[in-house]
Amino acid sequence: ALGITFVVSVLSVYKSSRWAFVPVALLFFVLGSFRFTAAYELAANDISHYAKKSVHVAGHLTEEPRITEDAKGQPKLRFTLAAESVKAAGKEEKATGGIYLYARGKTAEEIARRAKIGDKLEGTVKIRSPHAYGNPGQIDTPMLLRSSGITASGSVQKGSLKYEEAKGNSFLRFAASIRQSYREHMKKVMPKDEAATVFAMLFGGYDGIQEDVIDAFTTTGIVHILSVSGSHVSLLAAAIAYLGVLLRLPKAVTTGLVIFVVGIYCILSACVPPVIRAAVMGSLTFLAVALEREKSAGYLLLFTGLIMLLINPLLLYHISFQLSFMATAGLLYLAPFFRKKFRRKLPDFAAMSFGVTIGAQLATLPILAWYFGQISLSSLLANLVIAPVIDCIIIVALLAGIISFLPFLGSLLFVFGSLLFGIVREMTFPLAKMPG
């Protein structure tokens, strides 16, 4: 069938048939099916094949360790490993696949605070396969994890976790030290929970954030701000572009500066896949708009998405990919419309901020409704009133970290960011309590 479709497609294109798009589209679909099947199949030595067995796993960290607290305030630790070898029944074999390792205890906590991306970890683990709950409307957890490369999980046997610092990855270690510097400077001038929330606004995650804040953000439809997506990158790009306009920089210089700053932001965010995807989509689309090729920007966005899906077809089922793609599409097609409307009564910067916010939110609203099973009636109001303040927090906090070598000025900006977060908090909780 594949051979016949290919021959028909070639002949149709060669003869310039007006119906050539039909066999070409069919060929594209068939090839996509083959690529998806190949990506979905697990390797023979994948770590998931050891499910329900206690084995000694060794691998390297692909994400920074995650540290959270349980209801009693005790730390819970999660390490994300790319498996390299498995030792079972005295026999060691090579292994592949990603695995979540969960651990507790002082030793594991010390390792979590020292370990960086690329470091080697090993421990005795009882392997579990990802599973989903059968309740209607629940997220397909196994597919979500598979699209992130995670095929297994397990709890580390107490006292078996070992850590070895990798010699390479100095670049990522440097970026991690900068992020840690951000967190430490925030903690000096902000309450602990506020510092955790502002840090999450910058680089994503939920570590250290109070449950009531997460619930209020979810209810008002702004919880997406705690996950780095295309809207973060576009906000940063818009701020730098506006700065370029104020300084009257040439368009080429402004565009180069935007891409440079977005690249630095990716490094600060540990170059994790969601940030890279958002940065690539946002940067290429912004570049097309900056070069006054708006009509080509849509094709560029589609082409970028197709290339990413060719590399990893399972991304199609990943909420991060979906949000980044739709947020960028919203900024491309909806934001200009709203900006034009707001410019009649507001300054250009305010109109641009509202346009970016509303464009991104409306585009991602169907996805958020699908995954979280609810649409808040206060969401539009929250995104109109609260989201611009959050945008200011992100810009102020990023700037504060950059100039933190000037202790007084950097701390002053962080304090200002803390005050802005206080405003966000005071506005969010009443909106979350509104009926509907």
CSV table of N, CA and C in Angstrom, one decimal, residues 212-329:
chain,number,residue,atom,x,y,z
A,212,ASP,N,-3.3,26.4,48.6
A,212,ASP,CA,-4.4,27.4,48.3
A,212,ASP,C,-4.0,28.3,47.2
A,213,VAL,N,-2.8,28.6,47.0
A,213,VAL,CA,-2.4,29.5,45.8
A,213,VAL,C,-2.6,28.7,44.5
A,214,ILE,N,-2.2,27.4,44.5
A,214,ILE,CA,-2.4,26.6,43.3
A,214,ILE,C,-3.9,26.5,43.0
A,215,ASP,N,-4.7,26.2,44.0
A,215,ASP,CA,-6.1,26.1,43.8
A,215,ASP,C,-6.8,27.3,43.3
A,216,ALA,N,-6.3,28.5,43.8
A,216,ALA,CA,-6.9,29.8,43.4
A,216,ALA,C,-6.5,30.1,42.0
A,217,PHE,N,-5.2,29.8,41.6
A,217,PHE,CA,-4.8,30.0,40.2
A,217,PHE,C,-5.5,29.1,39.3
A,218,THR,N,-5.8,27.8,39.7
A,218,THR,CA,-6.5,26.9,38.9
A,218,THR,C,-7.9,27.3,38.6
A,219,THR,N,-8.6,27.7,39.7
A,219,THR,CA,-10.0,28.2,39.6
A,219,THR,C,-10.2,29.4,38.7
A,220,THR,N,-9.2,30.3,38.8
A,220,THR,CA,-9.3,31.5,38.0
A,220,THR,C,-8.7,31.4,36.6
A,221,GLY,N,-8.2,30.2,36.3
A,221,GLY,CA,-7.7,29.9,34.9
A,221,GLY,C,-6.4,30.5,34.6
A,222,ILE,N,-5.5,30.8,35.6
A,222,ILE,CA,-4.2,31.3,35.3
A,222,ILE,C,-3.1,30.4,35.8
A,223,VAL,N,-3.4,29.1,36.1
A,223,VAL,CA,-2.4,28.2,36.6
A,223,VAL,C,-1.4,27.9,35.6
A,224,HIS,N,-1.7,28.1,34.3
A,224,HIS,CA,-0.7,27.9,33.2
A,224,HIS,C,0.5,28.7,33.4
A,225,ILE,N,0.4,29.8,34.1
A,225,ILE,CA,1.6,30.7,34.3
A,225,ILE,C,2.7,30.0,35.1
A,226,LEU,N,2.4,28.9,35.8
A,226,LEU,CA,3.4,28.2,36.5
A,226,LEU,C,4.0,27.1,35.7
A,227,SER,N,3.7,27.1,34.4
A,227,SER,CA,4.4,26.2,33.4
A,227,SER,C,4.9,27.0,32.3
A,228,VAL,N,6.2,26.9,32.0
A,228,VAL,CA,6.8,27.7,31.0
A,228,VAL,C,6.3,27.2,29.6
A,229,SER,N,5.8,28.1,28.8
A,229,SER,CA,5.2,27.8,27.5
A,229,SER,C,5.5,28.9,26.6
A,230,GLY,N,4.8,28.9,25.4
A,230,GLY,CA,5.0,29.9,24.4
A,230,GLY,C,4.6,31.3,24.8
A,231,SER,N,3.7,31.4,25.8
A,231,SER,CA,3.3,32.7,26.3
A,231,SER,C,4.4,33.4,27.0
A,232,HIS,N,5.2,32.6,27.8
A,232,HIS,CA,6.4,33.1,28.5
A,232,HIS,C,7.4,33.7,27.5
A,233,VAL,N,7.7,32.9,26.5
A,233,VAL,CA,8.7,33.3,25.5
A,233,VAL,C,8.2,34.5,24.7
A,234,SER,N,6.9,34.5,24.4
A,234,SER,CA,6.4,35.7,23.6
A,234,SER,C,6.3,36.9,24.5
A,235,LEU,N,6.0,36.8,25.8
A,235,LEU,CA,6.0,37.9,26.7
A,235,LEU,C,7.4,38.5,26.7
A,236,LEU,N,8.4,37.7,26.9
A,236,LEU,CA,9.8,38.2,26.9
A,236,LEU,C,10.2,38.8,25.6
A,237,ALA,N,9.8,38.2,24.5
A,237,ALA,CA,10.1,38.8,23.2
A,237,ALA,C,9.4,40.1,23.0
A,238,ALA,N,8.2,40.2,23.4
A,238,ALA,CA,7.4,41.5,23.3
A,238,ALA,C,8.1,42.6,24.1
A,239,ALA,N,8.5,42.3,25.3
A,239,ALA,CA,9.1,43.3,26.2
A,239,ALA,C,10.4,43.8,25.6
A,240,ILE,N,11.3,42.9,25.0
A,240,ILE,CA,12.5,43.3,24.4
A,240,ILE,C,12.3,44.1,23.2
A,241,ALA,N,11.3,43.6,22.4
A,241,ALA,CA,10.9,44.4,21.2
A,241,ALA,C,10.4,45.8,21.5
A,242,TYR,N,9.7,45.9,22.5
A,242,TYR,CA,9.2,47.3,22.9
A,242,TYR,C,10.4,48.1,23.4
A,243,LEU,N,11.3,47.5,24.1
A,243,LEU,CA,12.5,48.2,24.5
A,243,LEU,C,13.3,48.7,23.3
A,244,GLY,N,13.4,47.9,22.3
A,244,GLY,CA,14.0,48.2,21.0
A,244,GLY,C,13.4,49.4,20.3
A,245,VAL,N,12.0,49.5,20.4
A,245,VAL,CA,11.3,50.6,19.8
A,245,VAL,C,11.6,51.9,20.6
A,246,LEU,N,11.6,51.8,21.9
A,246,LEU,CA,11.9,53.0,22.8
A,246,LEU,C,13.3,53.5,22.5
A,247,LEU,N,14.3,52.6,22.3
A,247,LEU,CA,15.6,53.0,22.1
A,247,LEU,C,15.9,53.3,20.6
A,248,ARG,N,14.9,53.1,19.8
A,248,ARG,CA,15.0,53.4,18.3
A,248,ARG,C,16.1,52.6,17.7
A,249,LEU,N,16.2,51.3,18.1
A,249,LEU,CA,17.2,50.4,17.5
A,249,LEU,C,16.7,50.0,16.1
A,250,PRO,N,17.6,49.7,15.2
A,250,PRO,CA,17.2,49.1,13.9
A,250,PRO,C,16.5,47.8,14.1
A,251,LYS,N,15.6,47.5,13.2
A,251,LYS,CA,14.8,46.3,13.3
A,251,LYS,C,15.6,45.0,13.4
A,252,ALA,N,16.7,45.0,12.6
A,252,ALA,CA,17.5,43.8,12.6
A,252,ALA,C,18.2,43.6,13.9
A,253,VAL,N,18.6,44.7,14.5
A,253,VAL,CA,19.3,44.7,15.9
A,253,VAL,C,18.3,44.2,16.9
A,254,THR,N,17.1,44.8,16.9
A,254,THR,CA,16.0,44.4,17.8
A,254,THR,C,15.7,42.9,17.7
A,255,THR,N,15.6,42.4,16.5
A,255,THR,CA,15.3,41.0,16.2
A,255,THR,C,16.4,40.1,16.8
A,256,GLY,N,17.6,40.5,16.5
A,256,GLY,CA,18.8,39.7,17.0
A,256,GLY,C,18.8,39.7,18.5
A,257,LEU,N,18.5,40.9,19.1
A,257,LEU,CA,18.5,41.0,20.6
A,257,LEU,C,17.4,40.1,21.2
A,258,VAL,N,16.2,40.1,20.6
A,258,VAL,CA,15.1,39.2,21.0
A,258,VAL,C,15.5,37.8,21.1
A,259,ILE,N,16.1,37.3,19.9
A,259,ILE,CA,16.5,35.9,19.8
A,259,ILE,C,17.6,35.6,20.9
A,260,PHE,N,18.5,36.5,21.1
A,260,PHE,CA,19.6,36.3,22.0
A,260,PHE,C,19.0,36.2,23.4
A,261,VAL,N,18.1,37.1,23.8
A,261,VAL,CA,17.5,37.1,25.2
A,261,VAL,C,16.7,35.8,25.4
A,262,VAL,N,16.0,35.4,24.4
A,262,VAL,CA,15.2,34.1,24.5
A,262,VAL,C,16.1,32.9,24.6
A,263,GLY,N,17.3,33.0,23.9
A,263,GLY,CA,18.2,31.9,24.1
A,263,GLY,C,18.8,31.9,25.5
A,264,ILE,N,19.1,33.0,26.1
A,264,ILE,CA,19.6,33.1,27.5
A,264,ILE,C,18.5,32.5,28.4
A,265,TYR,N,17.3,32.9,28.2
A,265,TYR,CA,16.2,32.4,29.0
A,265,TYR,C,16.1,30.8,29.0
A,266,CYS,N,16.3,30.3,27.8
A,266,CYS,CA,16.3,28.8,27.6
A,266,CYS,C,17.4,28.2,28.5
A,267,ILE,N,18.6,28.8,28.5
A,267,ILE,CA,19.7,28.3,29.2
A,267,ILE,C,19.4,28.4,30.7
A,268,LEU,N,18.8,29.5,31.1
A,268,LEU,CA,18.5,29.7,32.6
A,268,LEU,C,17.4,28.6,33.0
A,269,SER,N,16.6,28.2,32.0
A,269,SER,CA,15.5,27.3,32.3
A,269,SER,C,16.0,25.8,32.2
A,270,ALA,N,17.3,25.6,32.1
A,270,ALA,CA,17.9,24.3,32.0
A,270,ALA,C,17.7,23.6,30.7
A,271,CYS,N,17.3,24.4,29.7
A,271,CYS,CA,17.2,23.8,28.3
A,271,CYS,C,16.3,22.6,28.3
A,272,VAL,N,15.3,22.5,29.2
A,272,VAL,CA,14.4,21.4,29.2
A,272,VAL,C,13.5,21.5,28.0
A,273,PRO,N,13.0,20.3,27.5
A,273,PRO,CA,12.3,20.3,26.2
A,273,PRO,C,11.1,21.2,26.1
A,274,PRO,N,10.2,21.4,27.1
A,274,PRO,CA,9.1,22.3,27.0
A,274,PRO,C,9.6,23.8,26.7
A,275,VAL,N,10.7,24.2,27.3
A,275,VAL,CA,11.2,25.5,27.1
A,275,VAL,C,11.8,25.7,25.7
A,276,ILE,N,12.5,24.6,25.3
A,276,ILE,CA,13.1,24.6,23.9
A,276,ILE,C,12.0,24.7,22.9
A,277,ARG,N,11.0,23.9,23.0
A,277,ARG,CA,9.9,23.9,22.1
A,277,ARG,C,9.2,25.3,22.0
A,278,ALA,N,9.0,25.9,23.2
A,278,ALA,CA,8.3,27.2,23.2
A,278,ALA,C,9.2,28.2,22.6
A,279,ALA,N,10.5,28.1,22.9
A,279,ALA,CA,11.5,29.1,22.4
A,279,ALA,C,11.6,29.0,20.9
A,280,VAL,N,11.7,27.8,20.3
A,280,VAL,CA,11.8,27.7,18.9
A,280,VAL,C,10.5,28.2,18.2
A,281,MET,N,9.4,27.8,18.7
A,281,MET,CA,8.1,28.3,18.1
A,281,MET,C,8.0,29.8,18.2
A,282,GLY,N,8.2,30.3,19.4
A,282,GLY,CA,8.1,31.7,19.6
A,282,GLY,C,9.1,32.6,18.8
A,283,SER,N,10.3,32.1,18.8
A,283,SER,CA,11.4,32.9,18.1
A,283,SER,C,11.2,32.9,16.6
A,284,LEU,N,10.9,31.8,16.0
A,284,LEU,CA,10.7,31.7,14.6
A,284,LEU,C,9.5,32.6,14.1
A,285,THR,N,8.4,32.5,14.9
A,285,THR,CA,7.2,33.2,14.6
A,285,THR,C,7.5,34.7,14.7
A,286,PHE,N,8.2,35.1,15.8
A,286,PHE,CA,8.5,36.5,16.0
A,286,PHE,C,9.4,37.0,14.9
A,287,LEU,N,10.4,36.2,14.5
A,287,LEU,CA,11.3,36.6,13.4
A,287,LEU,C,10.5,36.8,12.1
A,288,ALA,N,9.5,36.0,11.8
A,288,ALA,CA,8.7,36.2,10.6
A,288,ALA,C,7.9,37.5,10.7
A,289,VAL,N,7.4,37.8,11.9
A,289,VAL,CA,6.6,39.0,12.0
A,289,VAL,C,7.5,40.2,12.0
A,290,ALA,N,8.7,40.1,12.6
A,290,ALA,CA,9.7,41.2,12.6
A,290,ALA,C,10.1,41.6,11.2
A,291,LEU,N,10.3,40.5,10.3
A,291,LEU,CA,10.7,40.7,9.0
A,291,LEU,C,9.5,41.1,8.0
A,292,GLU,N,8.4,41.3,8.7
A,292,GLU,CA,7.2,41.7,7.9
A,292,GLU,C,6.8,40.6,7.0
A,293,ARG,N,6.9,39.4,7.4
A,293,ARG,CA,6.4,38.2,6.7
A,293,ARG,C,5.4,37.5,7.4
A,294,GLU,N,4.4,38.3,7.9
A,294,GLU,CA,3.3,37.7,8.8
A,294,GLU,C,2.6,36.6,8.1
A,295,LYS,N,2.4,36.7,6.8
A,295,LYS,CA,1.7,35.7,6.0
A,295,LYS,C,2.4,34.4,6.0
A,296,SER,N,3.8,34.5,6.1
A,296,SER,CA,4.6,33.3,6.1
A,296,SER,C,4.7,32.7,7.5
A,297,ALA,N,4.4,33.5,8.6
A,297,ALA,CA,4.6,33.1,9.9
A,297,ALA,C,3.8,31.8,10.3
A,298,GLY,N,2.5,31.8,9.8
A,298,GLY,CA,1.7,30.7,10.0
A,298,GLY,C,2.2,29.4,9.4
A,299,TYR,N,2.8,29.5,8.2
A,299,TYR,CA,3.4,28.3,7.6
A,299,TYR,C,4.6,27.9,8.4
A,300,LEU,N,5.4,28.9,8.9
A,300,LEU,CA,6.6,28.6,9.6
A,300,LEU,C,6.3,27.9,10.9
A,301,LEU,N,5.2,28.3,11.6
A,301,LEU,CA,4.7,27.6,12.8
A,301,LEU,C,4.3,26.2,12.5
A,302,LEU,N,3.6,26.0,11.5
A,302,LEU,CA,3.2,24.6,11.1
A,302,LEU,C,4.4,23.8,10.8
A,303,PHE,N,5.3,24.3,10.0
A,303,PHE,CA,6.5,23.6,9.7
A,303,PHE,C,7.3,23.2,10.9
A,304,THR,N,7.5,24.1,11.8
A,304,THR,CA,8.2,23.9,13.1
A,304,THR,C,7.5,22.8,13.9
A,305,GLY,N,6.2,22.8,14.0
A,305,GLY,CA,5.5,21.8,14.7
A,305,GLY,C,5.6,20.4,14.0
A,306,LEU,N,5.6,20.4,12.7
A,306,LEU,CA,5.8,19.1,12.0
A,306,LEU,C,7.1,18.5,12.2
A,307,ILE,N,8.2,19.4,12.2
A,307,ILE,CA,9.5,18.9,12.4
A,307,ILE,C,9.6,18.3,13.8
A,308,MET,N,9.0,19.0,14.8
A,308,MET,CA,9.1,18.4,16.2
A,308,MET,C,8.4,17.1,16.3
A,309,LEU,N,7.2,17.0,15.6
A,309,LEU,CA,6.5,15.7,15.6
A,309,LEU,C,7.2,14.6,14.9
A,310,LEU,N,8.0,15.0,13.9
A,310,LEU,CA,8.8,14.0,13.1
A,310,LEU,C,9.8,13.4,14.0
A,311,ILE,N,10.4,14.3,14.9
A,311,ILE,CA,11.5,13.9,15.8
A,311,ILE,C,10.8,13.0,16.9
A,312,ASN,N,9.7,13.5,17.4
A,312,ASN,CA,9.0,12.7,18.5
A,312,ASN,C,7.5,12.8,18.3
A,313,PRO,N,6.9,11.9,17.6
A,313,PRO,CA,5.5,11.9,17.3
A,313,PRO,C,4.6,11.9,18.5
A,314,LEU,N,5.1,11.4,19.6
A,314,LEU,CA,4.3,11.3,20.8
A,314,LEU,C,4.0,12.7,21.5
A,315,LEU,N,4.7,13.7,21.0
A,315,LEU,CA,4.5,15.0,21.5
A,315,LEU,C,3.1,15.5,21.2
A,316,LEU,N,2.5,14.9,20.2
A,316,LEU,CA,1.1,15.3,19.8
A,316,LEU,C,0.2,15.1,21.0
A,317,TYR,N,0.5,14.2,22.0
A,317,TYR,CA,-0.3,14.0,23.1
A,317,TYR,C,0.2,14.7,24.4
A,318,HIS,N,1.2,15.5,24.3
A,318,HIS,CA,1.8,16.2,25.4
A,318,HIS,C,1.2,17.6,25.6
A,319,ILE,N,0.7,17.8,26.8
A,319,ILE,CA,0.0,19.1,27.0
A,319,ILE,C,0.9,20.3,26.8
A,320,SER,N,2.2,20.1,27.2
A,320,SER,CA,3.1,21.2,27.0
A,320,SER,C,3.3,21.6,25.5
A,321,PHE,N,3.4,20.6,24.6
A,321,PHE,CA,3.5,20.9,23.2
A,321,PHE,C,2.2,21.6,22.7
A,322,GLN,N,1.1,21.0,23.1
A,322,GLN,CA,-0.2,21.6,22.7
A,322,GLN,C,-0.4,23.1,23.1
A,323,LEU,N,0.0,23.3,24.4
A,323,LEU,CA,-0.2,24.7,24.9
A,323,LEU,C,0.8,25.6,24.2
A,324,SER,N,2.1,25.2,24.0
A,324,SER,CA,3.0,26.1,23.3
A,324,SER,C,2.6,26.4,21.9
A,325,PHE,N,2.1,25.4,21.2
A,325,PHE,CA,1.7,25.6,19.8
A,325,PHE,C,0.5,26.5,19.7
A,326,MET,N,-0.5,26.2,20.6
A,326,MET,CA,-1.7,27.1,20.5
A,326,MET,C,-1.5,28.5,21.1
A,327,ALA,N,-0.6,28.6,22.1
A,327,ALA,CA,-0.3,29.9,22.6
A,327,ALA,C,0.4,30.8,21.5
A,328,THR,N,1.3,30.1,20.8
A,328,THR,CA,2.0,30.9,19.7
A,328,THR,C,1.0,31.2,18.6
A,329,ALA,N,0.1,30.3,18.3
A,329,ALA,CA,-0.9,30.6,17.2
A,329,ALA,C,-1.8,31.7,17.7
